[in-house]
Coordinates of C-alpha atoms and ligand atoms in Angstrom, one line a residue:
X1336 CA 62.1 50.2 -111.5
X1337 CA 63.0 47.6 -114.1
X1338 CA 63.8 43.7 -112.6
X1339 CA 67.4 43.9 -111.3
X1340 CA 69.2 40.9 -110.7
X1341 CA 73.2 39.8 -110.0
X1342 CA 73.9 43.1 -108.0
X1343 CA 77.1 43.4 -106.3
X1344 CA 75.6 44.6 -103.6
X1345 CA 72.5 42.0 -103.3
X1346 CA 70.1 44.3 -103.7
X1347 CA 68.4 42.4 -106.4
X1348 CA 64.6 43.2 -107.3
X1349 CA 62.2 40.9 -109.4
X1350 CA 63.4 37.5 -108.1
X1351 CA 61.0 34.6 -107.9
X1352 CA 60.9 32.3 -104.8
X1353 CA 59.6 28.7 -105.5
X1354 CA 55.5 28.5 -104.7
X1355 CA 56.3 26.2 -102.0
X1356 CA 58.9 28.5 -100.6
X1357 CA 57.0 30.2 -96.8
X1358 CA 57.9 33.6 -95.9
X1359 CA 56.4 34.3 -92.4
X1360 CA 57.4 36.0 -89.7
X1361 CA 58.6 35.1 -85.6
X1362 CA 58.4 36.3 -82.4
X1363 CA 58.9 34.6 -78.8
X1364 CA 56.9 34.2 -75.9
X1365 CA 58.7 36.4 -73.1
X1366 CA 59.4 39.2 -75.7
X1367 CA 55.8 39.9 -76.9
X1368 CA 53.1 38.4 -73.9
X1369 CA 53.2 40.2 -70.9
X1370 CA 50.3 39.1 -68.5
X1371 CA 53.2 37.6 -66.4
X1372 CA 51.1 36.9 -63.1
X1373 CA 48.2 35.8 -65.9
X1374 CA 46.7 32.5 -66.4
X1375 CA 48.6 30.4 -63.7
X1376 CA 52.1 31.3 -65.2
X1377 CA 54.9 30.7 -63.4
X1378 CA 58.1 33.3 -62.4
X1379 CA 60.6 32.1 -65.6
X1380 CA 64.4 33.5 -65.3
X1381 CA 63.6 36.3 -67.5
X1382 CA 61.5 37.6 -65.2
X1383 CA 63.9 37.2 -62.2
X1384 CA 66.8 38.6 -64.8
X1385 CA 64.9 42.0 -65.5
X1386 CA 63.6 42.8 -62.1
X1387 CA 67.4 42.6 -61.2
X1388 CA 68.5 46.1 -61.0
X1389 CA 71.1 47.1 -63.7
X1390 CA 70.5 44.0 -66.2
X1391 CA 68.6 45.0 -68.5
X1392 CA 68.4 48.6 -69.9
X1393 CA 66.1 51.0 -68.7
X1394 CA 64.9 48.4 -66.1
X1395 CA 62.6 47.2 -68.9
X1396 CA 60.6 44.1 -68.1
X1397 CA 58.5 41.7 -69.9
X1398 CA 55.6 42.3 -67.5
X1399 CA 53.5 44.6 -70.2
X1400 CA 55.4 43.6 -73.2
X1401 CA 53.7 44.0 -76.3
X1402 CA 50.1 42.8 -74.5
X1403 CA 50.5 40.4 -76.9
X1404 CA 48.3 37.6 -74.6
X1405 CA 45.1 40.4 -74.2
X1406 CA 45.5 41.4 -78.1
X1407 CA 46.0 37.8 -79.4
X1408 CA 43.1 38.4 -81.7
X1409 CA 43.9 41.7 -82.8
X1410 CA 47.5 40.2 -83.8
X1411 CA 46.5 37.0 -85.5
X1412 CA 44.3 39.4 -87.5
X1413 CA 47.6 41.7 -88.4
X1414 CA 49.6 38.7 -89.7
X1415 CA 46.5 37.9 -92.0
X1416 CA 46.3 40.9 -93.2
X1417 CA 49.9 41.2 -93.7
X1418 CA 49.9 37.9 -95.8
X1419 CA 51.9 35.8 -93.6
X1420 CA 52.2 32.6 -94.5
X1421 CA 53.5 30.6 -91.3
X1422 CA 53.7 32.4 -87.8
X1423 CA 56.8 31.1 -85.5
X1424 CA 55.7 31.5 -81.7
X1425 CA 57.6 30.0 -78.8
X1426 CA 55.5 28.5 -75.7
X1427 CA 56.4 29.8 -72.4
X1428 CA 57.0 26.6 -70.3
X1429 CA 56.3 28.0 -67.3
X1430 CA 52.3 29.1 -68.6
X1431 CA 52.7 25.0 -69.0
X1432 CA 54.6 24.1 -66.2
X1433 CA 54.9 27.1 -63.5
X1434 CA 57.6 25.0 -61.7
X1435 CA 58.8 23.3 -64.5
X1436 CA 57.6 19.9 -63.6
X1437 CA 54.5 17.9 -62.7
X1438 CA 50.7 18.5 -64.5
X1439 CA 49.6 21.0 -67.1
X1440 CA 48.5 24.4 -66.7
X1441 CA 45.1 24.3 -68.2
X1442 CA 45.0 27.8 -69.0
X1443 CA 48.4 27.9 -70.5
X1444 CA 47.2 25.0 -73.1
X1445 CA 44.5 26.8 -73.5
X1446 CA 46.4 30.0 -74.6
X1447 CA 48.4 28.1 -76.7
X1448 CA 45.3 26.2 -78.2
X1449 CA 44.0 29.5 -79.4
X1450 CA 46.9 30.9 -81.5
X1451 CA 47.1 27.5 -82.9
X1452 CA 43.9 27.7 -83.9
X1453 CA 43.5 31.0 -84.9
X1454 CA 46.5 31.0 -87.5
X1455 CA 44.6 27.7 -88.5
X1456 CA 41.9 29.9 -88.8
X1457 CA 43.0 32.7 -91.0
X1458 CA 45.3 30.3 -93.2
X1459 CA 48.6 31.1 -91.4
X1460 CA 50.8 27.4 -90.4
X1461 CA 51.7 27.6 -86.8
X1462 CA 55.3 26.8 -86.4
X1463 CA 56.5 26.3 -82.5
X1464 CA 59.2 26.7 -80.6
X1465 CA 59.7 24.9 -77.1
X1466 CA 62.2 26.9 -76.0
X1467 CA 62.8 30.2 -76.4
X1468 CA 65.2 31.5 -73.4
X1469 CA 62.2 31.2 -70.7
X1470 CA 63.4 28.3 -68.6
X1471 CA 61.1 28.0 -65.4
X1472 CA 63.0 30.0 -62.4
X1473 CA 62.0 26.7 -60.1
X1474 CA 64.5 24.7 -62.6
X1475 CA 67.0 27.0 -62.5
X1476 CA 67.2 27.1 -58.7
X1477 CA 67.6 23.3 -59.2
X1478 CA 70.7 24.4 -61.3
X1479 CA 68.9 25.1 -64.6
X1480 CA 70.8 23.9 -67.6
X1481 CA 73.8 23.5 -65.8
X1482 CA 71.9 20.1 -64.7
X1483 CA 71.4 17.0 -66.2
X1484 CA 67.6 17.0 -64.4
X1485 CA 67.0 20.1 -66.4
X1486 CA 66.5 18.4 -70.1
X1487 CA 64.8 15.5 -68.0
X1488 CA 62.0 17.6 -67.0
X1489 CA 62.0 19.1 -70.8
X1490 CA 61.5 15.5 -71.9
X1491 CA 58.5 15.7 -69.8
X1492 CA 57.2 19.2 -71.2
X1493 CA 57.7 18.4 -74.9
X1494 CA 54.8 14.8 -74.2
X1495 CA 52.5 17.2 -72.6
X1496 CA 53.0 19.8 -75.1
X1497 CA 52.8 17.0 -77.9
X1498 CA 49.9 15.5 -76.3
X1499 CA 48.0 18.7 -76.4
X1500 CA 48.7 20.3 -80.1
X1501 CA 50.1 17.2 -81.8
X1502 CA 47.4 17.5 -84.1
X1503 CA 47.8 20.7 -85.8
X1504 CA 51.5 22.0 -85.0
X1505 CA 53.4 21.9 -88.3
X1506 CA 56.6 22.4 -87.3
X1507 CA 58.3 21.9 -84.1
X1508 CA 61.6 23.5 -83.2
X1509 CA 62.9 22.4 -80.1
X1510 CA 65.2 25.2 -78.7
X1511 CA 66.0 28.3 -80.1
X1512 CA 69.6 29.5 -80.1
X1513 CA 70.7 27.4 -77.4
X1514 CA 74.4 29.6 -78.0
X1515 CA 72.3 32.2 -76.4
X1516 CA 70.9 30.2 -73.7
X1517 CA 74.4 28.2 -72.7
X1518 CA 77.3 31.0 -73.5
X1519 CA 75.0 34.7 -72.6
X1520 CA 72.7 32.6 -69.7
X1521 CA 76.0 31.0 -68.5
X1522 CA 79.0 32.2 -69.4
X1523 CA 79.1 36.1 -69.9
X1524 CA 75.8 36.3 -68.0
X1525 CA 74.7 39.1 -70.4
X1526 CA 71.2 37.0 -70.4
X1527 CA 69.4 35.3 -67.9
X1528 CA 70.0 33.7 -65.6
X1529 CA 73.4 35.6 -65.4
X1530 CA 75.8 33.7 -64.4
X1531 CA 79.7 33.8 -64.7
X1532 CA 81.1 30.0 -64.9
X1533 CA 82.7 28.9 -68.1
X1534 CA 81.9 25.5 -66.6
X1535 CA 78.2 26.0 -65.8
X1536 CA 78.3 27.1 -69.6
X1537 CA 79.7 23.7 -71.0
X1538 CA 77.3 21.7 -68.9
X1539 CA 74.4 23.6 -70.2
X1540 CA 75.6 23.5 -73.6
X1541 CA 75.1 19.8 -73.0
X1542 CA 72.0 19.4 -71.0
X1543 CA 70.4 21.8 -74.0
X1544 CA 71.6 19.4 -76.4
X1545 CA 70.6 16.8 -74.8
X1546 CA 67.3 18.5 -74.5
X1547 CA 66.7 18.7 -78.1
X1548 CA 66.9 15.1 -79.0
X1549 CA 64.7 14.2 -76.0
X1550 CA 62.2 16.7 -76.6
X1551 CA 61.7 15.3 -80.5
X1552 CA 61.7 11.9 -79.3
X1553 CA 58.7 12.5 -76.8
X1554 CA 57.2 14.6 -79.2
X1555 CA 57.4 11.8 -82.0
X1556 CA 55.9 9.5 -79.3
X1557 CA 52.7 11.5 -79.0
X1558 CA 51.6 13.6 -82.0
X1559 CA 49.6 12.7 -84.5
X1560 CA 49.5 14.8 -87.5
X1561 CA 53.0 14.5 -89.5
X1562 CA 54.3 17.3 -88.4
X1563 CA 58.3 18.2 -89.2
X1564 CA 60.8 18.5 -86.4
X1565 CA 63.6 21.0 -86.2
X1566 CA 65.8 23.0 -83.8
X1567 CA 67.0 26.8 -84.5
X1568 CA 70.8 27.3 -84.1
X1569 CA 72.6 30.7 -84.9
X1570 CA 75.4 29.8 -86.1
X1571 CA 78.1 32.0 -86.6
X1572 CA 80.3 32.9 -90.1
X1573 CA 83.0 33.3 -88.8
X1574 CA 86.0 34.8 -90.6
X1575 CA 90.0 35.2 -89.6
X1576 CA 91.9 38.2 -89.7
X1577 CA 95.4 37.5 -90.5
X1578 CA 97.5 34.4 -90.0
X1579 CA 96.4 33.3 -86.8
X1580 CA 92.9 33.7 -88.4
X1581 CA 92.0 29.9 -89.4
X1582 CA 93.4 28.7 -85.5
X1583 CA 90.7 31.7 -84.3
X1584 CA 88.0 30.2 -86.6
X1585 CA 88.8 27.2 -85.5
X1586 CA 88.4 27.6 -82.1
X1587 CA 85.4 30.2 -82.2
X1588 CA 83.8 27.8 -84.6
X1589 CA 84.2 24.4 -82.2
X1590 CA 82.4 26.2 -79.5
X1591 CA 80.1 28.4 -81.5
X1592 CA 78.9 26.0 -84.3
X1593 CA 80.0 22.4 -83.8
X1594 CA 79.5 22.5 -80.2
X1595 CA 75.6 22.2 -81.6
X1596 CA 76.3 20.7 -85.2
X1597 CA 78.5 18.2 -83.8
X1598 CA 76.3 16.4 -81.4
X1599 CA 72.8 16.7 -83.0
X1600 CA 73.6 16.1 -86.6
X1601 CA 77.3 14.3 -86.4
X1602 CA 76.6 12.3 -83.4
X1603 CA 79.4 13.2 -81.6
X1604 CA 81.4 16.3 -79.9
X1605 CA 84.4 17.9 -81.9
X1606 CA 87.6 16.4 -80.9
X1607 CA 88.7 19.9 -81.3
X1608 CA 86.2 21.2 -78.8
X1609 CA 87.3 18.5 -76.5
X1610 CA 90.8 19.5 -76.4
X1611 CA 90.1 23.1 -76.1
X1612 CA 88.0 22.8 -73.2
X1613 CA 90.5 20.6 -71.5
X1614 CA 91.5 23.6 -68.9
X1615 CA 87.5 23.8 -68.0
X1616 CA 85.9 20.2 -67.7
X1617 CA 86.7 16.8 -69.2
X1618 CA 83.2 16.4 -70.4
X1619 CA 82.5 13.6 -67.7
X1620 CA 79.1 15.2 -67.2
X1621 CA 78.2 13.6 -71.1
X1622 CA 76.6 10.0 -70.5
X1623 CA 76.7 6.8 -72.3
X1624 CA 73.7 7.1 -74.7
X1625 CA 73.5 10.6 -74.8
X1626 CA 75.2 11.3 -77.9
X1627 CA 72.5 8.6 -79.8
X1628 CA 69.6 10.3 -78.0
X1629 CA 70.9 13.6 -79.1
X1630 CA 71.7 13.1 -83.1
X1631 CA 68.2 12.8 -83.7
X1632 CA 67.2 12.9 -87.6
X1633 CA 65.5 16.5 -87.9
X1634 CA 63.3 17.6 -90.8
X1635 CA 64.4 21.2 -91.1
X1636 CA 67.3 22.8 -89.3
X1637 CA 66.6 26.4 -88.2
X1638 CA 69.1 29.2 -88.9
X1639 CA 69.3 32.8 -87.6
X1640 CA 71.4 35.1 -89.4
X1641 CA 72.0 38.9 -88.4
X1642 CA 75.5 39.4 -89.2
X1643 CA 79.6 38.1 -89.4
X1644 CA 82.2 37.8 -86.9
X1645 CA 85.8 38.3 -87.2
X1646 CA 88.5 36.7 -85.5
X1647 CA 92.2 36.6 -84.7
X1648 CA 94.5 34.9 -82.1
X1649 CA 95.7 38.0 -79.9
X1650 CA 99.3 38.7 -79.5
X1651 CA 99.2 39.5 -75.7
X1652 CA 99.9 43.4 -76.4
X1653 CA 97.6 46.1 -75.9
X1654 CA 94.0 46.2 -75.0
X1655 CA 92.0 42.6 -76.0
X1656 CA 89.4 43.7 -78.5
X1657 CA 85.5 41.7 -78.0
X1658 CA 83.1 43.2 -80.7
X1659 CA 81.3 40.2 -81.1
X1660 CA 78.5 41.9 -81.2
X1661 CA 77.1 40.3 -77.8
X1662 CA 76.0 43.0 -74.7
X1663 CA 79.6 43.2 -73.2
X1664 CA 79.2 42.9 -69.6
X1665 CA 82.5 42.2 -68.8
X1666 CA 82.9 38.7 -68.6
X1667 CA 83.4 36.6 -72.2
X1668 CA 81.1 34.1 -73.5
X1669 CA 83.5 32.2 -74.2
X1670 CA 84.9 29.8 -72.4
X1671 CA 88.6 28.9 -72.9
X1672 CA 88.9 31.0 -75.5
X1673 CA 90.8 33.9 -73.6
X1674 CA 93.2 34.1 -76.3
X1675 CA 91.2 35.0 -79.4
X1676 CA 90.2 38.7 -80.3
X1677 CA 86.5 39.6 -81.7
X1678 CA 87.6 42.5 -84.4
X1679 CA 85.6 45.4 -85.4
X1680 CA 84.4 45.5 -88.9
X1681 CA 83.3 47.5 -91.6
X1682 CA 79.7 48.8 -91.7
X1683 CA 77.4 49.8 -92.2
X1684 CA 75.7 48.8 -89.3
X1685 CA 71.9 48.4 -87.8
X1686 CA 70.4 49.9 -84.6
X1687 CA 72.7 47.0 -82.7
X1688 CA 75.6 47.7 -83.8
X1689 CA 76.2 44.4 -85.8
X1690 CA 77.6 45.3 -89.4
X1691 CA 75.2 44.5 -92.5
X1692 CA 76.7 41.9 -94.7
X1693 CA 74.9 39.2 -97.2
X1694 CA 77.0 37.8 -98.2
X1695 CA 77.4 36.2 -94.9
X1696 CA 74.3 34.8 -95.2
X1697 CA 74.6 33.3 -98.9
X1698 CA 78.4 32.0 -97.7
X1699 CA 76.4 30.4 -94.4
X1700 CA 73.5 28.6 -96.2
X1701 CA 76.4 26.8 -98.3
X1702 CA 78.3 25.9 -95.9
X1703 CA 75.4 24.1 -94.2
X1704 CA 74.7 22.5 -97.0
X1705 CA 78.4 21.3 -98.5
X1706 CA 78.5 20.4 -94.7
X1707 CA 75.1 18.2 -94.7
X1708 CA 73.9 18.2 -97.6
X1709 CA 70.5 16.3 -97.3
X1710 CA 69.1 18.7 -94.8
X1711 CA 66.0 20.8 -96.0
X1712 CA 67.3 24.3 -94.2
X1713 CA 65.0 27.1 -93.1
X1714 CA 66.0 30.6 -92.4
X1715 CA 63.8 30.9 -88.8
X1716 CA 65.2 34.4 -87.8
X1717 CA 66.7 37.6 -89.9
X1718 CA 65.9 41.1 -89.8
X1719 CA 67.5 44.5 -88.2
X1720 CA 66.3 47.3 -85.6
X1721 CA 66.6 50.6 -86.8
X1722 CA 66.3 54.0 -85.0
X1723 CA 62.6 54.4 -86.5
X1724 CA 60.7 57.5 -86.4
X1725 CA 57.1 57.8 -87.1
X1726 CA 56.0 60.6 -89.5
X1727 CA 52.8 62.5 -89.7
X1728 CA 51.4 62.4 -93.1
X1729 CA 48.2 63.1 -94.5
X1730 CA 46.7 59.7 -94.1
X1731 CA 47.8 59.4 -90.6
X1732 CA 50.9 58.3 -89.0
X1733 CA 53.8 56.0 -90.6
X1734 CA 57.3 54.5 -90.0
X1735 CA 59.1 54.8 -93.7
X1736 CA 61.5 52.5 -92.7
X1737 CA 63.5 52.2 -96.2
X1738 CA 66.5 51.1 -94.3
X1739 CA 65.0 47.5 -93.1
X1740 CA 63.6 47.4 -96.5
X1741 CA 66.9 47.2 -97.9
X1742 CA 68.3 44.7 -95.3
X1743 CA 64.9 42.4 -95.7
X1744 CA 65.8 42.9 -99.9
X1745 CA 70.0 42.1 -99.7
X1746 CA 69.5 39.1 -97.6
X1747 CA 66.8 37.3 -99.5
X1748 CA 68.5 38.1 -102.5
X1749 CA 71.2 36.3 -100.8
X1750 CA 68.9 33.6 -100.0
X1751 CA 67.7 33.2 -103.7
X1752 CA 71.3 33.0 -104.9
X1753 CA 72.2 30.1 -102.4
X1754 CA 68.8 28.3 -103.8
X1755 CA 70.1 29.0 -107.2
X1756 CA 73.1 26.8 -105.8
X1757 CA 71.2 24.4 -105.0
X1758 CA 70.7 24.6 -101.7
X1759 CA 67.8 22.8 -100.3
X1760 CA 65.9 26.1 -98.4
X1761 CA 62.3 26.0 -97.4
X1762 CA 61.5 29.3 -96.2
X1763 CA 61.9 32.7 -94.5
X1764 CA 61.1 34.4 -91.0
X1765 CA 61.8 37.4 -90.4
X1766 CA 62.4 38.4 -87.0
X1767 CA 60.0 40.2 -86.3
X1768 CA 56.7 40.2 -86.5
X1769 CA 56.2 43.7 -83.9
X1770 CA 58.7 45.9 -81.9
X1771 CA 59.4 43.6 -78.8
X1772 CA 61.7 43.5 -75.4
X1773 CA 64.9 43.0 -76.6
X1774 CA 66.4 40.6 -74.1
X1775 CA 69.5 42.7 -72.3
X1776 CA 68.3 45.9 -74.6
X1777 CA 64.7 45.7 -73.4
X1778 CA 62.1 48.4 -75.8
X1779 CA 65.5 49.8 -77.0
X1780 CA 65.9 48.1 -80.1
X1781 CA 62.9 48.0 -82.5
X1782 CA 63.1 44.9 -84.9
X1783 CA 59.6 45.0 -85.8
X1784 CA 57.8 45.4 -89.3
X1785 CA 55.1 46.4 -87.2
X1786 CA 55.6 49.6 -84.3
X1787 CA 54.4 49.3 -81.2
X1788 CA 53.8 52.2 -79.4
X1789 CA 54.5 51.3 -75.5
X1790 CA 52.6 53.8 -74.3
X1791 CA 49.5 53.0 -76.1
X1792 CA 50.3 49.3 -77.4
X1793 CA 48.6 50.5 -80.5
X1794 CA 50.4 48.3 -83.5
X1795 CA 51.4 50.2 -86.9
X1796 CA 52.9 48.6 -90.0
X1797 CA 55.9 50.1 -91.0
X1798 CA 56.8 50.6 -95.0
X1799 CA 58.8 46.9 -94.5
X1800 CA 55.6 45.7 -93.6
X1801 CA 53.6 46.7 -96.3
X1802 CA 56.8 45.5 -99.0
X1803 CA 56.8 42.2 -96.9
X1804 CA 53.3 41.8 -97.0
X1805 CA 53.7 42.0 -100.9
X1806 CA 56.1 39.3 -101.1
X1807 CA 54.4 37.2 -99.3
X1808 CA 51.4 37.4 -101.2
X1809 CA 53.5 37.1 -104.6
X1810 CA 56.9 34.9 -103.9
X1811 CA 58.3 37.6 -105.2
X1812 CA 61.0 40.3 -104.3
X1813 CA 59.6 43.4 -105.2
X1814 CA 61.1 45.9 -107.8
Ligands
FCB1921 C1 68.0 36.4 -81.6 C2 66.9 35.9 -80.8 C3 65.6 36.8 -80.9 C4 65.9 38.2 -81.1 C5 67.0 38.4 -82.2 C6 67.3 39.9 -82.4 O1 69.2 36.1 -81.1 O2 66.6 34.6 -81.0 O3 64.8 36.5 -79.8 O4 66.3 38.8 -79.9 O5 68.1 37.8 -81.8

């Protein structure tokens, strides 16, 4: 196949990333370790949320996992083989903290120590993540994120975390999605720790932001390479049906994306927001000082992309549609937003049921940037689940997985076109590294470019695996 670039459809071949430009890959603590009761971890919410009957698919549980924590070696030695140049973990507070507060876990630093130093090892940059969804279960019967003491006691995990790898962690991400953690933890209750309170959402939405600009300001106290610091958001595109559709952008958008944006990189909270919310909370629960210690100056801001959302102000008749493209579990997860409609759209679609679309992604990474434009941008999450199926050939077993080929190939074409605009992008994850527990979905969904078998735990790299692993050697999107 002969170079092919400026395709309608994004799937370009033959386009050069920048040398400096990573392409790794991510995964997150709960989803891939197992060895729950292992090394002095504590219970986190997760694990509380799937042994909850009726949560979580299947009654899947994080308790095996992927084994990742008994076959650390064997997967650092995967992502070398597969190229990778940068490895996005997230660090399980509670193997730090089991209740969330007080002295280290030695064995949990310890754990920790050795991915570090094993991608160190083998040439991979580690690239952590404080917080990805596993909040101690002893904080949340405190009140979790709906509690102000909450992001106090993260303040105090991000120094001993700092203290402990503050010499080789390249770049820290303080929370990952915290969308996910306020809205699906809080709102709709579709993740842990499940609960139903619009209000309890808003608070957390807070007390994570909050979080963030604590957590790089202890870290900044303590480390001592010069490492960058960041924070992964997933913000939505968001685009309106009709002509109530800017007022549903509006409003999706306040909550969705400037709830976040706002705060951390504006220093402030949407007026918007503020008014929309009005029915819910006045917002006493935000402090003098907070909104300085919040809009912290980050090096990189995280983005996870998967798909586009489309919105409309319902007319009252008929039934309310809600493909957002969350687990429905009945209750929204969105608070004060009762009015707006989440409409189908067109596909194709992945494994999840959220529609393919590139251009999303291109129209996203400009908008980030025409919004803030002197903020280096990462792309810390894309990639699709697919019904795979392994084949027997005649060199032994495979996944051909052409169809996450082509998603991995449209969206970074649509990430080299919004370079080619200028926009000021640093790299690419894709999510993920290996088949993992897929929150609410548990082994249901298979993101990986790697199988796992969960019978066996035995890995095998897909097709995408091997075309990744090409890139990533070359900068280059192959033919
Ligand atoms: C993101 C999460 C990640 C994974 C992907 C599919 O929202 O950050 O853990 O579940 O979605």
């Amino acid at each position: 196949m002969t170079p092919t670039t400026g395709q309608a459809d994004y799937r370009d071949g033959g386009l050069q990333f920048p040398r400096s430009f990573v392409f790794g890959s991510a995964t997150a603590s709960y989803q891939i370790e197992g060895a729950v009761h292992e090394g002095g971890r504590g219970p986190s919410i997760w694990d509380t949320f799937s042994h909850t009957p009726g949560l979580v698919w299947n009654g899947d549980t994080g308790d095996v996992a992927d084994d990742h924590y008994h076959r650390l070696d064997e997967d650092l030695d995967l992502m070398k083989s597969l190229n990778l140049q940068a490895y996005r973990f997230s660090i399980a507070w509670p193997r730090i903290q089991p209740t969330g507060r007080g002295p280290a876990n030695e064995a949990g630093l310890d754990f920790y120590s050795r991915v570090i130093d094993g991608l160190i090892a083998r040439g991979i940059t580690p690239v952590a993540t404080l917080y990805h969804w596993d909040l101690p279960q002893a904080l949340e019967d405190e009140g979790g994120w709906t509690s102000r003491s909450t992001a106090i006691a993260f303040e105090e995990y991000a120094r001993i975390v700092g203290e402990a790898f503050g010499d080789r962690i390249a770049v820290w991400t303080t929370l990952n999605e915290p969308w996910c953690s306020a809205y699906l933890g809080y709102a709709s209750g579709a993740h842990a720790p499940g609960r139903t309170e619009p209000l309890a959402a808003l608070q957390a939405v807070h007390h994570l932001n909050l979080a963030h600009g604590l957590a790089i300001q202890a870290l900044k106290r303590v480390v001592t390479n010069n490492p960058k610091y960041s924070v992964t958001l997933n913000l939505h595109v968001i685009r309106g049906e009709g002509g109530t559709g800017p007022e549903a952008v509006r409003r999706i958008d306040g909550l969705g994306n400037r709830a976040f944006t706002g705060p951390m990189l504006h220093g402030k909270y949407p007026a918007d927001l503020l008014d929309d919310t009005r029915e819910i909370t006045d917002w006493s629960f935000v402090e003098d000082g907070d909104l300085e210690v919040i809009n912290q100056d980050i090096d990189i801001l995280g983005v996870n992309y998967y798909s586009t959302t489309l919105v409309r102000v319902w007319d009252g008749t008929g039934e309310k549609l809600n493909a957002d493209g969350h687990k429905d579990v009945g209750a929204s997860p969105w608070p004060a937003a009762d009015n707006i409609e989440f409409l189908p759209q067109p596909g194709p679609y992945t494994e999840m049921g959220w529609n393919i679309e590139p251009s999303g992604l291109e129209e996203l990474l400009l908008a980030v940037h025409a919004e803030f434009p002197n903020q280096p941008l990462m792309i810390t999450e894309n990639g699709a689940a697919f019904p795979d199926v392994v084949t027997q050939d005649a060199d032994g077993p495979a996944v051909h997985d052409g169809d996450r080929i082509d998603y991995l190939r449209r969206h970074l074409t649509a990430a080299h076109r919004a370079l080619e605009q200028g926009v000021d992008l640093r790299g690419y994850f894709v999510w993920s590294l290996m088949d993992n527990f897929e929150w609410g979905y548990g082994y249901s969904k298979r993101f990986g470019i790697v199988r796992v078998d969960y019978d066996t735990l035995e890995r095998l790299p897909k097709d995408s695996a091997r075309w990744y692993a090409e890139l990533a050697s070359t900068n280059r999107l192959p033919d």
